[in-house]
Coordinates of C-alpha atoms (C1' of nucleotides) and ligand atoms in Angstrom, one line a residue:
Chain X
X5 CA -21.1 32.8 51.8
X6 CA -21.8 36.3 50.2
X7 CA -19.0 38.3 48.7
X8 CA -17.6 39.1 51.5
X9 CA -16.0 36.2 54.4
X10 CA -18.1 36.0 57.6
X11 CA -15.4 38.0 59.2
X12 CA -14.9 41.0 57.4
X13 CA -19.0 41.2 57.4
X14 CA -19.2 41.7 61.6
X15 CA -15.5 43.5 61.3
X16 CA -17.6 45.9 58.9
X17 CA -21.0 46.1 61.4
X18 CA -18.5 46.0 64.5
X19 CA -16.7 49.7 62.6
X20 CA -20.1 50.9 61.8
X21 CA -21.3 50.6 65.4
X22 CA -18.3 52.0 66.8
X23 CA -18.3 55.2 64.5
X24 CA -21.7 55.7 65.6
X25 CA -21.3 55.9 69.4
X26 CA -18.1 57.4 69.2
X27 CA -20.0 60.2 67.0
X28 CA -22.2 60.4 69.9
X29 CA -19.3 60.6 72.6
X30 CA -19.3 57.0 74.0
X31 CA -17.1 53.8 74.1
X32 CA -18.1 50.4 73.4
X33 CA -16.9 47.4 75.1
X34 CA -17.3 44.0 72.9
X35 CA -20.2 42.9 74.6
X36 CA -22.1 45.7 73.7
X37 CA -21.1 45.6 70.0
X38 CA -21.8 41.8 69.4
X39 CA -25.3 42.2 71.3
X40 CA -25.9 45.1 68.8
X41 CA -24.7 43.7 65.7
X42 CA -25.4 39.9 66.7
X43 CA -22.4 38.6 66.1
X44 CA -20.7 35.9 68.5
X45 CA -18.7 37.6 71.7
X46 CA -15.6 36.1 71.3
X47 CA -15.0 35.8 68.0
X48 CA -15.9 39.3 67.9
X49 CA -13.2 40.3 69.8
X50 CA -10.7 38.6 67.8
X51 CA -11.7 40.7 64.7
X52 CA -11.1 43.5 66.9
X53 CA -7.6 43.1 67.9
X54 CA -6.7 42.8 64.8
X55 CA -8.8 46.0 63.7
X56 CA -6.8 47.6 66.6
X57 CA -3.6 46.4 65.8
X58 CA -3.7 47.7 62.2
X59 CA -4.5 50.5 63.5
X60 CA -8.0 51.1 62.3
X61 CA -10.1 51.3 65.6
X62 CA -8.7 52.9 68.9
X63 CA -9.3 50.6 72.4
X64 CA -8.4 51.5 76.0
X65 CA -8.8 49.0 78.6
X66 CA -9.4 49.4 82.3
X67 CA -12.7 50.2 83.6
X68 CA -14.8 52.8 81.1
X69 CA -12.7 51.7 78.8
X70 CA -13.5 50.1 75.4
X71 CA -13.7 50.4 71.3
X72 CA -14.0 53.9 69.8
X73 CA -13.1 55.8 67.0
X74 CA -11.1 59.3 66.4
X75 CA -11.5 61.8 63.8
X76 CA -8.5 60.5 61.4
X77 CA -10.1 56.7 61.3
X78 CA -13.6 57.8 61.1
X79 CA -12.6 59.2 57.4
X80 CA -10.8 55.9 56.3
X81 CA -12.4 54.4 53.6
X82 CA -13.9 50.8 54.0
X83 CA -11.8 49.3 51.3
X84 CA -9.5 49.2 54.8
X85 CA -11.5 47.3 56.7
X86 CA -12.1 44.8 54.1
X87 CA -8.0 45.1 52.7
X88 CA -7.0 43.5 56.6
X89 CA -9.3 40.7 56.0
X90 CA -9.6 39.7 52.4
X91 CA -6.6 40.9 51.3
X92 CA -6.1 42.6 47.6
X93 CA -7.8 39.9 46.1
X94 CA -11.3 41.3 45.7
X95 CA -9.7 44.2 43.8
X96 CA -7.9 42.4 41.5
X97 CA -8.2 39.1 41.2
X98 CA -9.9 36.9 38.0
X99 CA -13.3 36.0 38.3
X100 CA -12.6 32.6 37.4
X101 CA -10.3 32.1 39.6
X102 CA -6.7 32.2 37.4
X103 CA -3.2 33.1 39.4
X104 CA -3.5 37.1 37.8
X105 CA -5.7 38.7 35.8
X106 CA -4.7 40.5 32.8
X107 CA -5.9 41.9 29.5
X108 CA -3.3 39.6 27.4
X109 CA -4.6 36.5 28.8
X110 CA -8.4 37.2 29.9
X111 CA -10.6 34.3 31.1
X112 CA -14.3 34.6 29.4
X113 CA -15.7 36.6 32.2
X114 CA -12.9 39.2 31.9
X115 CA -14.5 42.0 30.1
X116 CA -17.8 41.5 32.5
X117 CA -16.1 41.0 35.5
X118 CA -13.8 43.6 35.5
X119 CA -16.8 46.2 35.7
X120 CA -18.1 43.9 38.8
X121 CA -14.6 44.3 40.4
X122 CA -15.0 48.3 39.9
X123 CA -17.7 48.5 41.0
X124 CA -17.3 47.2 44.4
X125 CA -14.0 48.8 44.4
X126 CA -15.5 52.2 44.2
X127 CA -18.2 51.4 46.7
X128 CA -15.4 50.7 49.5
X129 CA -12.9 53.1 48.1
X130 CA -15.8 56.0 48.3
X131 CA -17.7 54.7 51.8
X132 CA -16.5 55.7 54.7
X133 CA -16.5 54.2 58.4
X134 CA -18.3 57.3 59.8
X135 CA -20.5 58.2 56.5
X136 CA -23.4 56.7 58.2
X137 CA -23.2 58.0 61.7
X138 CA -26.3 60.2 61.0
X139 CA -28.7 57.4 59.6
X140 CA -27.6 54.9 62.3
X141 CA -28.1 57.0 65.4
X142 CA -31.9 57.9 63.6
X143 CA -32.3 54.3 63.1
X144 CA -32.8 54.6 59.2
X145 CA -30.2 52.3 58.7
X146 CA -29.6 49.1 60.3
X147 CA -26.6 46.7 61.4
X148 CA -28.5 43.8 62.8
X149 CA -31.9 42.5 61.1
Chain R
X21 CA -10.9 33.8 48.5
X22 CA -12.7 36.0 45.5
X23 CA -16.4 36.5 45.1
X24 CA -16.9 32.9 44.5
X25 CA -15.3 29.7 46.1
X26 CA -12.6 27.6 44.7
X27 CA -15.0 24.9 44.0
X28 CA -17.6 27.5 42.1
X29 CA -13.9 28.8 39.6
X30 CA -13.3 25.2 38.9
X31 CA -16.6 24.4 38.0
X32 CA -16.8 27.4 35.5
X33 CA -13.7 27.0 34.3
X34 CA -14.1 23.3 33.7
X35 CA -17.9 23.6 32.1
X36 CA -16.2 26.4 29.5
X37 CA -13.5 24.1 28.8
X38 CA -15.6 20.9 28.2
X39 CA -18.3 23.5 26.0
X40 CA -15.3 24.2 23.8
X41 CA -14.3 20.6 23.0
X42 CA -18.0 19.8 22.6
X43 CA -18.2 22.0 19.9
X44 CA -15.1 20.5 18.3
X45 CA -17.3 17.2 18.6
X46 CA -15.2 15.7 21.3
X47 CA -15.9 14.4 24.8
X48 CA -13.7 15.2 27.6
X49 CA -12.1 12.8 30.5
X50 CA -11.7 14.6 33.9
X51 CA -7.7 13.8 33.3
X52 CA -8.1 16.0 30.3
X53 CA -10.0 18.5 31.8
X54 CA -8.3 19.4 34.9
X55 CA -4.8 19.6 33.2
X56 CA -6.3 22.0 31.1
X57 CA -7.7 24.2 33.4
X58 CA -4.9 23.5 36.1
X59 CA -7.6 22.0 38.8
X60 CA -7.1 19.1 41.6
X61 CA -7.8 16.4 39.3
X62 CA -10.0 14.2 42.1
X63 CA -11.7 17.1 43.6
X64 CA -12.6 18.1 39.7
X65 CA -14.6 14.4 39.3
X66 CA -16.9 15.6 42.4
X67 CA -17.4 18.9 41.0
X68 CA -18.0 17.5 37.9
X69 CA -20.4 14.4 39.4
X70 CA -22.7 17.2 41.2
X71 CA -23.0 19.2 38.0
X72 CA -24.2 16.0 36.4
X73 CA -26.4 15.3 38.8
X74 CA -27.6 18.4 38.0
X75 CA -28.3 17.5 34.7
X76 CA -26.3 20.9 33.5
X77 CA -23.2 18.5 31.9
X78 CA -23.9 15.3 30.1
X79 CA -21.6 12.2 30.5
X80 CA -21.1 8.3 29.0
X81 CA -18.5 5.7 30.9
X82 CA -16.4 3.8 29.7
X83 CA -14.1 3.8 26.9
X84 CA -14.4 7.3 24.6
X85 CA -16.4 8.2 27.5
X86 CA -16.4 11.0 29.3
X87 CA -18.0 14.9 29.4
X88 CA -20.1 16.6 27.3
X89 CA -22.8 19.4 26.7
X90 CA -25.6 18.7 24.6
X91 CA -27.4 21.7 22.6
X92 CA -29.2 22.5 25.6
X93 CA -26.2 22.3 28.3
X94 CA -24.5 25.0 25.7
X95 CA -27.2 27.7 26.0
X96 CA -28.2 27.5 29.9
X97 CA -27.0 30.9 31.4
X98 CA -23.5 30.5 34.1
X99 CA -26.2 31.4 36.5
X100 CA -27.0 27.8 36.9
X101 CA -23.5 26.7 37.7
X102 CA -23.0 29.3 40.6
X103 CA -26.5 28.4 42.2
X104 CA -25.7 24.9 42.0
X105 CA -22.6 25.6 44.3
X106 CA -23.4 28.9 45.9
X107 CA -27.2 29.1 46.2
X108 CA -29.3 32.2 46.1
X109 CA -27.1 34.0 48.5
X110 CA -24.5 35.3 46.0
X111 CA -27.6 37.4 43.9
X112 CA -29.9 38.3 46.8
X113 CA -28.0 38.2 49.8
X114 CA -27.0 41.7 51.9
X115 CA -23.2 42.6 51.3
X116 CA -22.7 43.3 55.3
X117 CA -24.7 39.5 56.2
X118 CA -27.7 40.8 57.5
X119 CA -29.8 37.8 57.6
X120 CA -32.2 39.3 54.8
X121 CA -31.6 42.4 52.7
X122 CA -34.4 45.0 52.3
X123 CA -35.6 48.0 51.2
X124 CA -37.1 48.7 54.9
X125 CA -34.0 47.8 56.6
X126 CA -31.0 48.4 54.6
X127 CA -27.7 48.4 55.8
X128 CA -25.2 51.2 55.5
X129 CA -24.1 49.6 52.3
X130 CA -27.4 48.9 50.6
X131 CA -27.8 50.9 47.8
X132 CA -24.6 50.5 46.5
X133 CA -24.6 46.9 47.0
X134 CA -27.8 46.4 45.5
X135 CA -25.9 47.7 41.9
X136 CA -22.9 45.4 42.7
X137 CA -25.1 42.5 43.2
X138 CA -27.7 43.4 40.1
X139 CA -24.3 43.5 37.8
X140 CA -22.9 40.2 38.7
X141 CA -26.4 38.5 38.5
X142 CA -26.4 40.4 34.8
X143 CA -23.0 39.0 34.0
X144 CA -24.0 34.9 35.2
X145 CA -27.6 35.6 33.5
X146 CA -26.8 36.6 30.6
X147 CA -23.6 34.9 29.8
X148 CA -24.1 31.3 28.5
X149 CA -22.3 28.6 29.0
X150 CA -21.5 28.2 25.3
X151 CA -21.0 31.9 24.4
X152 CA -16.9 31.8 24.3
X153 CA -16.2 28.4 22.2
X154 CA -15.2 30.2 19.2
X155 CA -12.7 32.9 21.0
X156 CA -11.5 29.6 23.2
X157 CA -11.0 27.6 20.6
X158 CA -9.0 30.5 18.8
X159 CA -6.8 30.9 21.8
X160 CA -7.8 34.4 22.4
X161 CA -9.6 33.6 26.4
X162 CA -7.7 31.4 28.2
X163 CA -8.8 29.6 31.1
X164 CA -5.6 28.3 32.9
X165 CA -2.9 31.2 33.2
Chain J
dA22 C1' -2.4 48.6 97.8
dT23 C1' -6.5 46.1 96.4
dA24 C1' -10.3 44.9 93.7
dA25 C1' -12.9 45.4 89.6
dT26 C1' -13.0 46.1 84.8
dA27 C1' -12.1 45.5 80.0
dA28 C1' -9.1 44.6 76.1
dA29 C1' -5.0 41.5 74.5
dG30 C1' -3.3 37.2 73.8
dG31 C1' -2.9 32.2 73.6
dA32 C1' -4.9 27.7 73.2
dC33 C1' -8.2 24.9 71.6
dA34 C1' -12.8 23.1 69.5
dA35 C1' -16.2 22.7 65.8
dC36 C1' -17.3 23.0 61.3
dA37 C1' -17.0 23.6 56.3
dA38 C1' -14.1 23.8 52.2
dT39 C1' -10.7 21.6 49.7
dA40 C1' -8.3 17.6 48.3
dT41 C1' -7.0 12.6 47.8
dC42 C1' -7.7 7.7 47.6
dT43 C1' -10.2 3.4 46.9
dT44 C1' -14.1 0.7 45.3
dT45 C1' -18.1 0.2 42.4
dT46 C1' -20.8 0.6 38.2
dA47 C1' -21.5 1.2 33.3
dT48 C1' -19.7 0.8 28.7
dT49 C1' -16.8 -0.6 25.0
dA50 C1' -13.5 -3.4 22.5
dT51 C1' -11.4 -7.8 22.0
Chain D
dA8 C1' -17.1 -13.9 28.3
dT9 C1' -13.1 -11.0 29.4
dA10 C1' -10.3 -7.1 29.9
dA11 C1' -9.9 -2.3 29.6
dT12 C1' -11.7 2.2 30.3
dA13 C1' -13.9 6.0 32.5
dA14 C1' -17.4 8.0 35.4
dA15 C1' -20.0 7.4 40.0
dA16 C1' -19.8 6.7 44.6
dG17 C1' -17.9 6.3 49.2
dA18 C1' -14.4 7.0 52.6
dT19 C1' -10.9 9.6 54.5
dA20 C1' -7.4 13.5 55.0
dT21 C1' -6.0 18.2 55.1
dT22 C1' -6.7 22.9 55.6
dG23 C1' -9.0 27.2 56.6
dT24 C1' -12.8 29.6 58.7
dT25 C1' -15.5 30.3 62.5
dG26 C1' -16.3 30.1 67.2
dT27 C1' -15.2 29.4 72.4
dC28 C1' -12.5 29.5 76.6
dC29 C1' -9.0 30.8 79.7
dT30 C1' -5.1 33.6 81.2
dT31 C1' -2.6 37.9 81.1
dT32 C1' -2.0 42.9 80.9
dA33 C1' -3.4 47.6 81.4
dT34 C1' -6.4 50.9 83.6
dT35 C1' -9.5 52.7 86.9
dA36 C1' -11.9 53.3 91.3
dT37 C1' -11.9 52.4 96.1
Ligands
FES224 S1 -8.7 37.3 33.6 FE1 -10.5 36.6 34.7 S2 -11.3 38.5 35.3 FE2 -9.6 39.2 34.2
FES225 S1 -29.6 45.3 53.5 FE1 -27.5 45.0 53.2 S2 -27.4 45.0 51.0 FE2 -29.5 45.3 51.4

DNA sequence: ATAATAAAGGACAACAATATCTTTTATTAT
DNA sequence: ATAATAAAAGATATTGTTGTCCTTTATTAT
């Protein structure tokens, strides 16, 4: 696996996707997500519901209905998306793996590692779910290759 | 889970641990090992067997048996512990699972992830697996808290 | 009202990661 | 030679992640 689970990856797509077409006016219902950001139907949808219920994606069901976006959650960072799934972890936790990481008690990769962890911090504190509409809708950017 | 899996921490932690008492001139039992850096001590011997396999930690049976790095084994970067349990992925893979990260078709995250990624393979290249003996030995890293 | 649509929710299945236990093999000391 | 030690190897158990399926609820269109 990468750094981040196979979850939070299509949960981060899925948001992507969604920001897009809602940028350009339009719902999405799962099956057109997953078809455009290949990930499995079901499972999907799961990652959604949860999305939803933490309030980070909007849904309506019925007929037209489907996944979309408003203003306030197209300006939430990433570091959201990936907080619901991985939990604070990734922000804070040792390298090595020890209960808490800390300055009086630093494993060997501490110093090293610590820059990492910033470092991905900042690139999900700064990025946000609609930054990209732009790209996406011209196709310089991709969510499924 | 953090960047790397459970298995990947113990393996670090145990290879920095057996490094240290190497360069006191003693070999280390698994016993030994995990209590030291608080690990499953069972699921520690198969970590321990692949990395052997490997050829990246030496070992004797028997009585006053047991682990150790040989001059070699001291200077070969981390690098070669996290490939051995988490393959290329971790320092080429794309940060939103694409199936293969490029320049042609980057994902929304791309550029920054390209940094994230470059850093952590800097950290696992250039830190050897011998590097910390003196500060562990001194108490000043620790590698079970 | 009824039928159609689409998300929400619950139950379950497959697989991989983590963990434990037992037997075998190599080595050493007696 | 025998017993003791410790890693190697094999088998199995547990848990978490990933993935699928089926039913329910809300909404819309007819
Ligand atoms: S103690 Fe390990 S990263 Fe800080
Ligand atoms: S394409 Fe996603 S990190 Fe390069």
């Amino acid at each position: 696996m990468g750094i981040f689970s196979k979850t939070c990856e299509y949960a981060m797509r899925a948001m992507f996707y969604i920001a897009q077409r809602s940028q350009e006016g339009h719902r999405s219902g799962i099956k057109e997500i997953a078809e455009h950001i290949d990930s499995p139907e079901h499972f999907l949808a799961k990652i959604l519901q949860k999305l939803s219920k933490e309030g980070l994606v909007q849904s309506i069901k019925g007929p037209n209905g489907g996944f979309y976006l408003d203003a306030k959650s197209l300006t939430r960072p990433l570091a959201d998306i990936v907080t619901t799934f991985e939990g604070e972890q990734i922000f804070t936790g040792c390298g090595m793996g020890l209960s808490y990481c800390s300055e009086e008690n630093p494993c060997p990769l501490h110093n090293d590692f610590k820059e990492v962890r910033n470092k991905i911090t900042r690139m999900l504190m700064d990025t946000t779910i609609g930054q990209f509409n732009h790209e996406l809708i011209k196709g310089q950017l991709t969510l499924n290759k």
